[in-house]
Tab-separated table of C-alpha atoms in Angstrom:
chain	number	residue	atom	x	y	z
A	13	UNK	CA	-70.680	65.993	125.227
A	14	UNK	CA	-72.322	64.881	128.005
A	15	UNK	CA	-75.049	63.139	125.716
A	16	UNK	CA	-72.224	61.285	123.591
A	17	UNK	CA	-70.796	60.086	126.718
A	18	UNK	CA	-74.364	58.735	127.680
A	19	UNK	CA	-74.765	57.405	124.094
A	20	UNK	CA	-71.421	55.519	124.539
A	21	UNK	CA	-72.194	53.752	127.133
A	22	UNK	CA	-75.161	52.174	126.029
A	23	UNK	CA	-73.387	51.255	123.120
A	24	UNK	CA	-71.145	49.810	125.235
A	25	UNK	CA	-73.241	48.386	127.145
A	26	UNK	CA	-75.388	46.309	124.168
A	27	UNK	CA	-72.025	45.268	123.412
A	28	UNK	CA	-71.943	47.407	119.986
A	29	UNK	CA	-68.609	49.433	121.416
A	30	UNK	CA	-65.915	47.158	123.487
A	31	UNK	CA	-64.086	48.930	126.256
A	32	UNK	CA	-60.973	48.263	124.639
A	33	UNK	CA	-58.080	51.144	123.990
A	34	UNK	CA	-58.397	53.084	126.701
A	35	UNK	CA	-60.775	56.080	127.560
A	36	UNK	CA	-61.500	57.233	124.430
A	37	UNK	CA	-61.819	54.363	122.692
A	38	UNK	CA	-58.999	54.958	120.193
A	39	UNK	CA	-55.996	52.943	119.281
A	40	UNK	CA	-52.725	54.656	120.074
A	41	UNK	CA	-50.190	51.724	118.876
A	42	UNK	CA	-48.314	51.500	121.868
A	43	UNK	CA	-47.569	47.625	123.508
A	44	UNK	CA	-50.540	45.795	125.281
A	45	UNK	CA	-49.827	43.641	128.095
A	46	UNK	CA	-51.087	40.553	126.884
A	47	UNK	CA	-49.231	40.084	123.427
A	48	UNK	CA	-49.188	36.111	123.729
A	49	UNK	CA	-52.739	36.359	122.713
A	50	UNK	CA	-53.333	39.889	121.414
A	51	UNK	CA	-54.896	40.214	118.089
A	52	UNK	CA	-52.655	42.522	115.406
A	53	UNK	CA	-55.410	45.298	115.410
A	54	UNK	CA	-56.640	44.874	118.655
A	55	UNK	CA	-58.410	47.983	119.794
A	56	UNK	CA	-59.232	49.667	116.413
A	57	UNK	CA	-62.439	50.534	115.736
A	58	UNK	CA	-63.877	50.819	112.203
A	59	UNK	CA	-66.886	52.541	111.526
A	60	UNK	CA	-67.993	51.039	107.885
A	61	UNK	CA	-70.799	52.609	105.885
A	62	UNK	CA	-69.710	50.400	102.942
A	63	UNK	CA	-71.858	47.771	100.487
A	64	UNK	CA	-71.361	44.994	98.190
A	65	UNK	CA	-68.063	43.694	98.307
A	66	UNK	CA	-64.791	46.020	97.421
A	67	UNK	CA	-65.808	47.799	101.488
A	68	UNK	CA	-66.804	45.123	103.153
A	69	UNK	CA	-64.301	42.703	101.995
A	70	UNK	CA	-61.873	45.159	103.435
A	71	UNK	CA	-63.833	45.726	106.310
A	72	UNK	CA	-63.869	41.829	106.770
A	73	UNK	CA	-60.727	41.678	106.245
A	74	UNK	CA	-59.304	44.074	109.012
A	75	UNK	CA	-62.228	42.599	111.129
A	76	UNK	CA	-60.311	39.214	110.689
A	77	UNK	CA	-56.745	40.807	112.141
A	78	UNK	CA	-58.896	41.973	115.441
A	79	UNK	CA	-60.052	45.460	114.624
A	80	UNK	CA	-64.158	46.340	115.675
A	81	UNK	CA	-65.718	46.480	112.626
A	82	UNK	CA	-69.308	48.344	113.075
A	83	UNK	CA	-71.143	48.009	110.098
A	84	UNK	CA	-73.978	50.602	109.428
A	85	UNK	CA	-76.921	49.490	106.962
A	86	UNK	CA	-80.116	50.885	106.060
A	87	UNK	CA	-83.146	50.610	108.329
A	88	UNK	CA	-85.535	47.643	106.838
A	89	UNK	CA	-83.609	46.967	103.621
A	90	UNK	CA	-80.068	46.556	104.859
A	91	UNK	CA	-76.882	46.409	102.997
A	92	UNK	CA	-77.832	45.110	99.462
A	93	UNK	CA	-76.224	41.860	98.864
A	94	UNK	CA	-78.609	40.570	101.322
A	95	UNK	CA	-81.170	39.811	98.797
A	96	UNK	CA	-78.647	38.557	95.838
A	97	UNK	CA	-79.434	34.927	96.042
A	98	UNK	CA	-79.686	31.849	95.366
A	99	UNK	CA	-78.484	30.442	97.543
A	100	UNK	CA	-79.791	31.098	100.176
A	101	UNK	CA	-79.479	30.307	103.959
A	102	UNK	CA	-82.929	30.666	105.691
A	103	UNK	CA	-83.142	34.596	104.491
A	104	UNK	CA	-79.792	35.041	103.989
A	105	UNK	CA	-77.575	35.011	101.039
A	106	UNK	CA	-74.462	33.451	101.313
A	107	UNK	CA	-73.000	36.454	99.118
A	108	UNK	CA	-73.708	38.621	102.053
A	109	UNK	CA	-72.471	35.927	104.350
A	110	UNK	CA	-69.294	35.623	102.388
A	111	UNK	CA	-67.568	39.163	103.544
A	112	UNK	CA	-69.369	40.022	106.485
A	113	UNK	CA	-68.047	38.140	109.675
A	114	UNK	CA	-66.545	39.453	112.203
A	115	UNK	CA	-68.988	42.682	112.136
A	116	UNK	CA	-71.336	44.166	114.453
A	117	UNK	CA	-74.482	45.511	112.480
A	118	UNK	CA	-76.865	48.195	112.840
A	119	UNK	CA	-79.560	50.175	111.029
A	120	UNK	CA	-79.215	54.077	111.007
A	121	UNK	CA	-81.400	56.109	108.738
A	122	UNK	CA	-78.140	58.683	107.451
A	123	UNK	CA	-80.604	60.968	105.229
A	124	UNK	CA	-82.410	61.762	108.862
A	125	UNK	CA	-80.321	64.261	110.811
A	126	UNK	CA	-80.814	62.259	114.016
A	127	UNK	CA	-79.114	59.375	112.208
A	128	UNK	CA	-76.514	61.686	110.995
A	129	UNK	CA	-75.790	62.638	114.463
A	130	UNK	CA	-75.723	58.977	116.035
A	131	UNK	CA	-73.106	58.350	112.914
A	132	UNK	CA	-71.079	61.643	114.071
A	133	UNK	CA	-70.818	60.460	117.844
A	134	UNK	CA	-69.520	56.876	116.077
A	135	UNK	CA	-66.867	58.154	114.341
A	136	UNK	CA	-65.593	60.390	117.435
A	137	UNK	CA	-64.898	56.834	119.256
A	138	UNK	CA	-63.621	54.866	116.278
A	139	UNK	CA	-60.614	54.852	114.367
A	140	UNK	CA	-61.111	54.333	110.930
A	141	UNK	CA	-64.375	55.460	109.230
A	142	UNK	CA	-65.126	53.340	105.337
A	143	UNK	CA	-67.790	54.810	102.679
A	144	UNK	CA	-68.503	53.543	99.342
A	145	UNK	CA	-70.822	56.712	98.419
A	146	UNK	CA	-70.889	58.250	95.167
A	147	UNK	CA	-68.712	61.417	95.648
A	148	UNK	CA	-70.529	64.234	97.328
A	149	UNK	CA	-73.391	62.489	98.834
A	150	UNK	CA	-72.081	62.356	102.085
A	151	UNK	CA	-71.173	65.686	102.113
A	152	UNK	CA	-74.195	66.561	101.363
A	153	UNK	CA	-75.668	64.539	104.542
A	154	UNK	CA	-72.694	66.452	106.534
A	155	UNK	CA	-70.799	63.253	106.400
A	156	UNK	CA	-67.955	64.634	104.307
A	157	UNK	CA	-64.404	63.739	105.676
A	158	UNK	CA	-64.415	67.502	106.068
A	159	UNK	CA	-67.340	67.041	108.655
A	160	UNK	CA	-66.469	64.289	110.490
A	161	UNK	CA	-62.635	65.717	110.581
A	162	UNK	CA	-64.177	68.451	112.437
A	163	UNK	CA	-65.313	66.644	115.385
A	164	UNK	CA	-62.874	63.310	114.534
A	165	UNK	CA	-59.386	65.112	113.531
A	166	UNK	CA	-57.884	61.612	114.164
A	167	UNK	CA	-60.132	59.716	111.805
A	168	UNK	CA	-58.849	57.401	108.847
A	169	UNK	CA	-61.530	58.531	106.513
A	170	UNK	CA	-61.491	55.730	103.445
A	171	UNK	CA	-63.582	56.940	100.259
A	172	UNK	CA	-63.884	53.211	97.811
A	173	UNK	CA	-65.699	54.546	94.967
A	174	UNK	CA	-65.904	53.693	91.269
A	175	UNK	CA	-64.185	56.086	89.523
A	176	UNK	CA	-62.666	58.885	92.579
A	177	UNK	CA	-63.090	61.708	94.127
A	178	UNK	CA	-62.728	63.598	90.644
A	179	UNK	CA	-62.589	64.231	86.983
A	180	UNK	CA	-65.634	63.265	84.096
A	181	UNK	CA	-66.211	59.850	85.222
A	182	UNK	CA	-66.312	60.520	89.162
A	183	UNK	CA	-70.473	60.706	89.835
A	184	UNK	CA	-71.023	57.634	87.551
A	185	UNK	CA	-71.875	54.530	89.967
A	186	UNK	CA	-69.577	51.902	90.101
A	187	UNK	CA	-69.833	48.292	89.577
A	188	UNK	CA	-67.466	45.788	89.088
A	189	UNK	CA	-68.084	44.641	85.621
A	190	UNK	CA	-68.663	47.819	84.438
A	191	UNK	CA	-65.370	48.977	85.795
A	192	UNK	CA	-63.635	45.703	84.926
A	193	UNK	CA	-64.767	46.485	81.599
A	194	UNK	CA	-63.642	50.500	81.760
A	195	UNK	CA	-60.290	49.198	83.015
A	196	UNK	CA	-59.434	46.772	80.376
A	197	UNK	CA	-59.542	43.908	82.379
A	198	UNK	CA	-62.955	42.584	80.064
A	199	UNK	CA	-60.416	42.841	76.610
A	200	UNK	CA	-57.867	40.823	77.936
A	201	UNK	CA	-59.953	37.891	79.390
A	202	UNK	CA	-61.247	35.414	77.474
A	203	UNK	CA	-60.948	32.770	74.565
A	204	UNK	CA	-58.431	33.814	71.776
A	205	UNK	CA	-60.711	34.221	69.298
A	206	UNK	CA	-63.758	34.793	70.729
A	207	UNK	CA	-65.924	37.389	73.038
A	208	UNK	CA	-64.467	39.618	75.867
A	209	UNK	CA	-65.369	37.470	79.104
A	210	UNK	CA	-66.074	38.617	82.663
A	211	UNK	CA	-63.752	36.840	85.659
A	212	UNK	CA	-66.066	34.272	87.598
A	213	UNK	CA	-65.566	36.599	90.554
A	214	UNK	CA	-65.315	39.869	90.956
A	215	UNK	CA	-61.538	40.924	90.790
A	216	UNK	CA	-61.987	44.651	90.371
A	217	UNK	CA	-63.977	44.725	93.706
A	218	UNK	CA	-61.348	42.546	95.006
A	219	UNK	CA	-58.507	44.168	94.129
A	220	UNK	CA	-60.078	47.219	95.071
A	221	UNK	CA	-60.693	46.106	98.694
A	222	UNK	CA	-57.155	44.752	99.127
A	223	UNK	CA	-56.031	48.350	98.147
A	224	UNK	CA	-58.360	49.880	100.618
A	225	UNK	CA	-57.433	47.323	103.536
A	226	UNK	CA	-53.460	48.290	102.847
A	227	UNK	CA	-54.236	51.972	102.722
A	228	UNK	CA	-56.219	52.103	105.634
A	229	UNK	CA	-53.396	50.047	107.677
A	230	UNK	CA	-50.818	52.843	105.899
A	231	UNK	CA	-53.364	55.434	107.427
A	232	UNK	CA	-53.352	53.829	110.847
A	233	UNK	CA	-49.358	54.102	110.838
A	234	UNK	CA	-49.513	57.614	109.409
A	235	UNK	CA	-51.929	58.334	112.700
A	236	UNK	CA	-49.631	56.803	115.258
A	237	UNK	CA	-46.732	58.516	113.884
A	238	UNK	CA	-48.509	62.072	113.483
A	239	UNK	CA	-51.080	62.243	116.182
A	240	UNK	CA	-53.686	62.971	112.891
A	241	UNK	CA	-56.371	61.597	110.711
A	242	UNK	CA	-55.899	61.705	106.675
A	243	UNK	CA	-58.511	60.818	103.956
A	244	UNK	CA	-57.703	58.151	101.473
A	245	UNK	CA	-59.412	58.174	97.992
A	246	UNK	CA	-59.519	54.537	96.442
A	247	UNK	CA	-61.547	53.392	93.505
A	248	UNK	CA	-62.179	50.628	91.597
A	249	UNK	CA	-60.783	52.203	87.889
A	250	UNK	CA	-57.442	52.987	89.483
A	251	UNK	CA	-57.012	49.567	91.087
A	252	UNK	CA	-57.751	47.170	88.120
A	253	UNK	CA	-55.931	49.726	86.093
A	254	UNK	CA	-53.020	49.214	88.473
A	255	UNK	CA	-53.221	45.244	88.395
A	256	UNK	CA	-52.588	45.102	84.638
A	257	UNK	CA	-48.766	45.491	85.473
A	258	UNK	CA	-46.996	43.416	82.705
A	259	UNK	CA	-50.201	44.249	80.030
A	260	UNK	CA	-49.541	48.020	80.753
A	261	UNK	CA	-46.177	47.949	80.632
A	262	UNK	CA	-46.446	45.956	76.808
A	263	UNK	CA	-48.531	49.206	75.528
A	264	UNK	CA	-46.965	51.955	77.517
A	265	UNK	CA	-43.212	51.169	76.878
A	266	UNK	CA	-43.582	48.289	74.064
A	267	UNK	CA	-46.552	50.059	72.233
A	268	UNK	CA	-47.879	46.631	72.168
A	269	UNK	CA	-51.499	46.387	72.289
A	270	UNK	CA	-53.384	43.459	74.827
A	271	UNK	CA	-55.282	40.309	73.378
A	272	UNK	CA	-56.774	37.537	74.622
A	273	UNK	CA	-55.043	34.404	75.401
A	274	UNK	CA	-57.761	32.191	76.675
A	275	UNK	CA	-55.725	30.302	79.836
A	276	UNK	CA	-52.524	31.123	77.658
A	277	UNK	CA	-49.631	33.561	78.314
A	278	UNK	CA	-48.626	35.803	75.888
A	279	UNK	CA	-45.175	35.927	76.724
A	280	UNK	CA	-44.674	31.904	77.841
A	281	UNK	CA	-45.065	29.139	75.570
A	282	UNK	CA	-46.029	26.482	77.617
A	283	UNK	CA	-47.976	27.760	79.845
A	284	UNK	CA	-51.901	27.109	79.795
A	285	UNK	CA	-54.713	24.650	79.890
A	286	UNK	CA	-54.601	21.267	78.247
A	287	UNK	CA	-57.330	19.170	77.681
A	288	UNK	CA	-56.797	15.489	79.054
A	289	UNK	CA	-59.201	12.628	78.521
A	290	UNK	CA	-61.914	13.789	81.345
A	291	UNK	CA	-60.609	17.194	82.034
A	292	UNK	CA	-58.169	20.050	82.021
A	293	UNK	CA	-54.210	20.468	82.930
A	294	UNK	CA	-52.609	23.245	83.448
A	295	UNK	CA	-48.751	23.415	82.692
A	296	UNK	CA	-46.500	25.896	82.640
A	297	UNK	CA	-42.803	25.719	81.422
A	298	UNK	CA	-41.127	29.463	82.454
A	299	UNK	CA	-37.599	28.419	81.408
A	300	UNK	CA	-35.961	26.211	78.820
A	301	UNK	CA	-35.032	23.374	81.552
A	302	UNK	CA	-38.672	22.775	82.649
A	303	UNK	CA	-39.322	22.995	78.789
A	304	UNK	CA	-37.226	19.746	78.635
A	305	UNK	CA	-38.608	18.239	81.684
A	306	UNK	CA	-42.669	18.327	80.048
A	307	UNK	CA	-41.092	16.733	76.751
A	308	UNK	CA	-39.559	14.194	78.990
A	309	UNK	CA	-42.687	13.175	80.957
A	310	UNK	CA	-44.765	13.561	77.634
A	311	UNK	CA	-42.445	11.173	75.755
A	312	UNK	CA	-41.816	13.765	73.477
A	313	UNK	CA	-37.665	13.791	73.453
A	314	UNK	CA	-37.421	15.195	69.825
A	315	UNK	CA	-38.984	18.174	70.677
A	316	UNK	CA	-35.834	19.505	73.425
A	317	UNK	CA	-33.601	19.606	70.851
A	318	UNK	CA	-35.865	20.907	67.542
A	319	UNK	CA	-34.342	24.580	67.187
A	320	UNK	CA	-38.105	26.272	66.598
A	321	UNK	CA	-38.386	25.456	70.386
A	322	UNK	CA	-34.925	26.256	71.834
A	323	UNK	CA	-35.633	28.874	73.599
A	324	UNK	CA	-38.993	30.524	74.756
A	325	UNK	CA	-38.508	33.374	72.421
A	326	UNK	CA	-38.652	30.745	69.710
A	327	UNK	CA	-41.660	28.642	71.257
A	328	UNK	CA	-43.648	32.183	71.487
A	329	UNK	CA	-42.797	32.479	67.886
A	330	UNK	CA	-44.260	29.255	66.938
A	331	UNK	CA	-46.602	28.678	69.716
A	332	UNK	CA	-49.652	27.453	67.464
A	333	UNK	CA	-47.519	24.451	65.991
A	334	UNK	CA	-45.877	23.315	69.443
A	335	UNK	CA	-49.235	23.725	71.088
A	336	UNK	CA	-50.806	21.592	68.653
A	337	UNK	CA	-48.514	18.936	69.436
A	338	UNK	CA	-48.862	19.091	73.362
A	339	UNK	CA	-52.248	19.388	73.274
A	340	UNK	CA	-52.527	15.944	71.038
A	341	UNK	CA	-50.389	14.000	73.477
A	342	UNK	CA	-52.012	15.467	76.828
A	343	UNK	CA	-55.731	14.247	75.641
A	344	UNK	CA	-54.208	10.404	75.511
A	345	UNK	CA	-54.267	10.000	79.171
A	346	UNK	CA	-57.013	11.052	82.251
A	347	UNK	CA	-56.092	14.091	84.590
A	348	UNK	CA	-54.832	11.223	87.349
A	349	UNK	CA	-51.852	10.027	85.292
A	350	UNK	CA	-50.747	13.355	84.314
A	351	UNK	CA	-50.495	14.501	88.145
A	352	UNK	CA	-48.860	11.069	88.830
A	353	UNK	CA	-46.259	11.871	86.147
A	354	UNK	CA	-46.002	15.283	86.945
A	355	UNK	CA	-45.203	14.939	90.321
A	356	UNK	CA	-41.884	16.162	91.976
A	357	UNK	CA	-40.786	16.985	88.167
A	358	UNK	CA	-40.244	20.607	89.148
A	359	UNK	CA	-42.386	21.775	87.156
A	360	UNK	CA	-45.713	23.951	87.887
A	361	UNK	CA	-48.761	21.958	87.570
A	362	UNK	CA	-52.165	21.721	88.505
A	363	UNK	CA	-55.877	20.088	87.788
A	364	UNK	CA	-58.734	22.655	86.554
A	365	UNK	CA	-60.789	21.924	89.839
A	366	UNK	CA	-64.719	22.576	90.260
A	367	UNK	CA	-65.580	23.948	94.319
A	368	UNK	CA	-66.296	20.096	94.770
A	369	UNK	CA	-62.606	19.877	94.669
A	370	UNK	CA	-61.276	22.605	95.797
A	371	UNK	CA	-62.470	22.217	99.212
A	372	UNK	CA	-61.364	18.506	99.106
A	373	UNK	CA	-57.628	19.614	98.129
A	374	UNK	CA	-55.794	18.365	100.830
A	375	UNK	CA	-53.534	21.182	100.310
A	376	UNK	CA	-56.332	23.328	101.465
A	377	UNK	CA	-56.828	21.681	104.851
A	378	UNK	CA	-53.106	23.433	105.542
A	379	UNK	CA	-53.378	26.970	104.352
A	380	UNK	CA	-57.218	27.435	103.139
A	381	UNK	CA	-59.069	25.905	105.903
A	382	UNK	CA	-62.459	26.273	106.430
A	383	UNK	CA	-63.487	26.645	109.885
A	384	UNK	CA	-66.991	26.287	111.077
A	385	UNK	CA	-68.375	29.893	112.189
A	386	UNK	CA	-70.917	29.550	114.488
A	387	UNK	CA	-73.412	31.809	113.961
A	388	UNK	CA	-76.566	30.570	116.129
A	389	UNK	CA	-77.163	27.995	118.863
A	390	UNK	CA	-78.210	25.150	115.800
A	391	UNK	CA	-75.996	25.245	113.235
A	392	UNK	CA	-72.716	26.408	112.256
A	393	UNK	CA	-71.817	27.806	108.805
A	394	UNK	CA	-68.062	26.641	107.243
A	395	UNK	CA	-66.079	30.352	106.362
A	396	UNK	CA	-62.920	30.661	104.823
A	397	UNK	CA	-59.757	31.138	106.536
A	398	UNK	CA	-57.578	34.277	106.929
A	399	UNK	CA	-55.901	34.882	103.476
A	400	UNK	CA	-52.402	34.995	104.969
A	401	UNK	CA	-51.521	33.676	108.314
A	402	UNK	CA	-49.350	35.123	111.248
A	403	UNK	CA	-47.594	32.399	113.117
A	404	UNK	CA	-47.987	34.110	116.217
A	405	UNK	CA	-51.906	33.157	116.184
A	406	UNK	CA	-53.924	30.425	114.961
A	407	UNK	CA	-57.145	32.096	113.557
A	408	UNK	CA	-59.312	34.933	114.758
A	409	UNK	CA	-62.616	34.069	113.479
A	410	UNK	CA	-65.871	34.423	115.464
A	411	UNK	CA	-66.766	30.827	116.206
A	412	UNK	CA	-69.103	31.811	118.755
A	413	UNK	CA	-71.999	33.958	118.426
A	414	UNK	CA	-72.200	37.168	119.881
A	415	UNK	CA	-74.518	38.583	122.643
A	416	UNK	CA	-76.628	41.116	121.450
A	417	UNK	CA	-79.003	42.761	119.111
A	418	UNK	CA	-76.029	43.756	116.521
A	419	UNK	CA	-75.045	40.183	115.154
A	420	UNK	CA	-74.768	40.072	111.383
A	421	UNK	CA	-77.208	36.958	111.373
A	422	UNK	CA	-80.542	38.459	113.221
A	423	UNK	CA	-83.355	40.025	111.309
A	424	UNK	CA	-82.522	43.304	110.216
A	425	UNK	CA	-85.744	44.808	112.235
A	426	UNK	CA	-84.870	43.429	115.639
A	427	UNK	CA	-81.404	45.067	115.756
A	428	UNK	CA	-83.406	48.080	114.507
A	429	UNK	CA	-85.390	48.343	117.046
A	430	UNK	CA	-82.333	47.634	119.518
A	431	UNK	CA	-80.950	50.706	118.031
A	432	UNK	CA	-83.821	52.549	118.843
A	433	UNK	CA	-83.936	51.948	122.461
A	434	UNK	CA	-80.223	52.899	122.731
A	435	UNK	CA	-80.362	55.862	120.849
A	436	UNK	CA	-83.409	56.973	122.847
A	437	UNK	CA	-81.766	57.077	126.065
């Protein structure tokens, strides 16, 4: 105990472990004194062994709300998005960059029983603890949540994996677009008639995180109310299986099997991509009134009252024929006059945008902004904003770089070697 104790305080001291929650180090819920500027999880401590993306966007994304996200990589090779590039930024990919701020980073050989003991005095001082092993492996290290329960009974122990904690599938790895393919997520995206397509990002990771960053804040709740830990299994099958909502819900109660619609709806009739003269539109018409509204601002009145389009029972029924004629009178005029038209009709509407414009949507500069995260003393790297905003705060992102060897952004080596001479006290 008495070496633990010693242990935390260097931690502490390098700046890896704040002071904050009281002796132990552990959030107990109850009201801070400072709530004008207290962050939500203010206090929490996360302990995240995780990789990729589905753990440490979750990690990231409790880091954002104020918790102490410590994130533990490899010694030498680090976590592995590190080398997925280009691009690059000096050494550093900017997929790694992308979900990692707001983390403090070291290197602990885990296979090493040393390491596995530096990882075991962790845990007893944070709150939540976040793996992405295959099933087993950690047990096998004596990193099981029935190890670390043993000398962390209060510990939120999250398990991401790719296909849970059981059953024939559970020691296969897991990676998105396998999993996005597994899922049925692959078979439903892509052109009508042609190949099954991957999403341009990775949604099954994604979605997987977001589950994981809910359960975890479920867990911390459980805690507070209880006084105990709990593990949570969450994996990357059961989450994209869980986002297909509507498409499971045709097969399981309509016995309707999934297609691909391209940037169509298979229940909606309009509502897709049309080409214009120098790009894409996309329109969508969920009711019979907006339905009216496009054939007004398309100068197509004949079409409100035709009866094969009265209703969008009947336009789903003869969607081929009335997309044929939108998509005629949509290429007659550039993207600019269609948004000019469009506007304050009522109707949803919106340009196909490349990242060029995305980031010049002034929309964005309101609800996506893209702050400029300092991350060394020369330049400053833009990051996207919280994903949902609190009014009582304006944003929580690191602007300012952090004392210490643990910073995301230093050579993987140095903060090593920082490690070392903490752990050797």
């Amino acid at each position: 105990m008495l070496a633990t104790r010693a242990r935390v305080a260097a931690l502490r001291r390098t700046g890896l472990l704040s002071r904050r929650g009281g002796g132990r180090g552990l959030w107990t819920g109850r009201p801070q004194s400072d709530t004008d500027n207290m962050k939500p999880l203010a206090g929490v401590k996360i302990l995240d062994l995780t990789r990729v993306l589905a753990g440490p966007f979750a990690t990231m994304n409790l880091g954002d709300l104020g918790a102490e996200v410590i994130k533990v990589e490899r010694p030498g090779a680090g976590d592995d998005t590190r080398t997925w590039g280009p691009p690059f930024v000096g050494t550093e990919s900017t997929y790694f960059l992308s979900v990692n701020r707001n983390k403090k980073s070291i290197a602990v050989n885990i296979k090493d029983p040393k390491g596995v003991k530096i990882i075991k005095e962790l845990a007893a001082v944070c709150d939540v603890f976040v793996e992405n092993y295959v099933p087993g492996k950690l047990s096998a290290l004596g990193l099981g949540y029935e190890d670390l329960h043993g000398v962390a009974p209060h510990l939120v122990y999250c398990s991401i994996t790719g296909y849970g904690q059981t059953g024939p599938l559970s020691q296969r790895a897991g990676y998105d677009a396998v999993a996005s393919a597994v899922s049925g997520l692959m078979h439903i995206t892509g052109p009508e008639d042609g190949d099954p397509v991957r999403p341009g990002v990775a949604m099954t990771d994604l979605a997987t995180g977001l589950y994981a960053y809910g359960a975890i804040m479920a867990g911390l709740i459980q805690r507070y109310k209880t006084g105990k830990g709990l593990f949570i299994d969450c994996n990357l099958l059961s989450s994209q299986v869980a986002c297909l909502t509507q498409v499971a819900a045709n097969y399981l109660i309509g016995q309707k099997e999934a297609q691909r619609w391209g940037t169509a709806h298979g229940s909606i009739v309009p509502y897709q991509a049309f080409k214009t003269k120098d790009g894409y539109l996309v329109v969508g018409a969920g009711n019979n009134q907006q339905f009216a509204t496009v054939c007004k601002i398309l100068n197509l009145p004949e079409l409100i009252g035709d009866a094969k389009y009265r209703t969008n029972h009947l336009r789903v029924q003869n969607r081929k024929e009335l997309i044929k004629i939108l998509s005629t009178r949509f290429e007659e005029e550039m993207t600019s006059k269609w948004l000019h038209l469009f506007e304050g009709s009522g109707v949803p509407y919106g340009p196909i945008n490349n990242m060029r414009d995305v980031f010049a949507e002034p929309q964005n500069l309101y609800h996506v902004a893209v702050p400029s995260l300092a991350r060394s003393a020369a330049r400053c790297q833009p990051q996207l904003h919280l994903f949902v905003r609190l009014v009582c705060m304006s944003s929580w992102l690191d602007r300012k770089p952090r004392a210490g060897p643990h910073l995301p952004h230093e050579p993987l080596r140095c903060r090593y070697k920082a490690w070392q001479k903490v752990t050797a006290n």
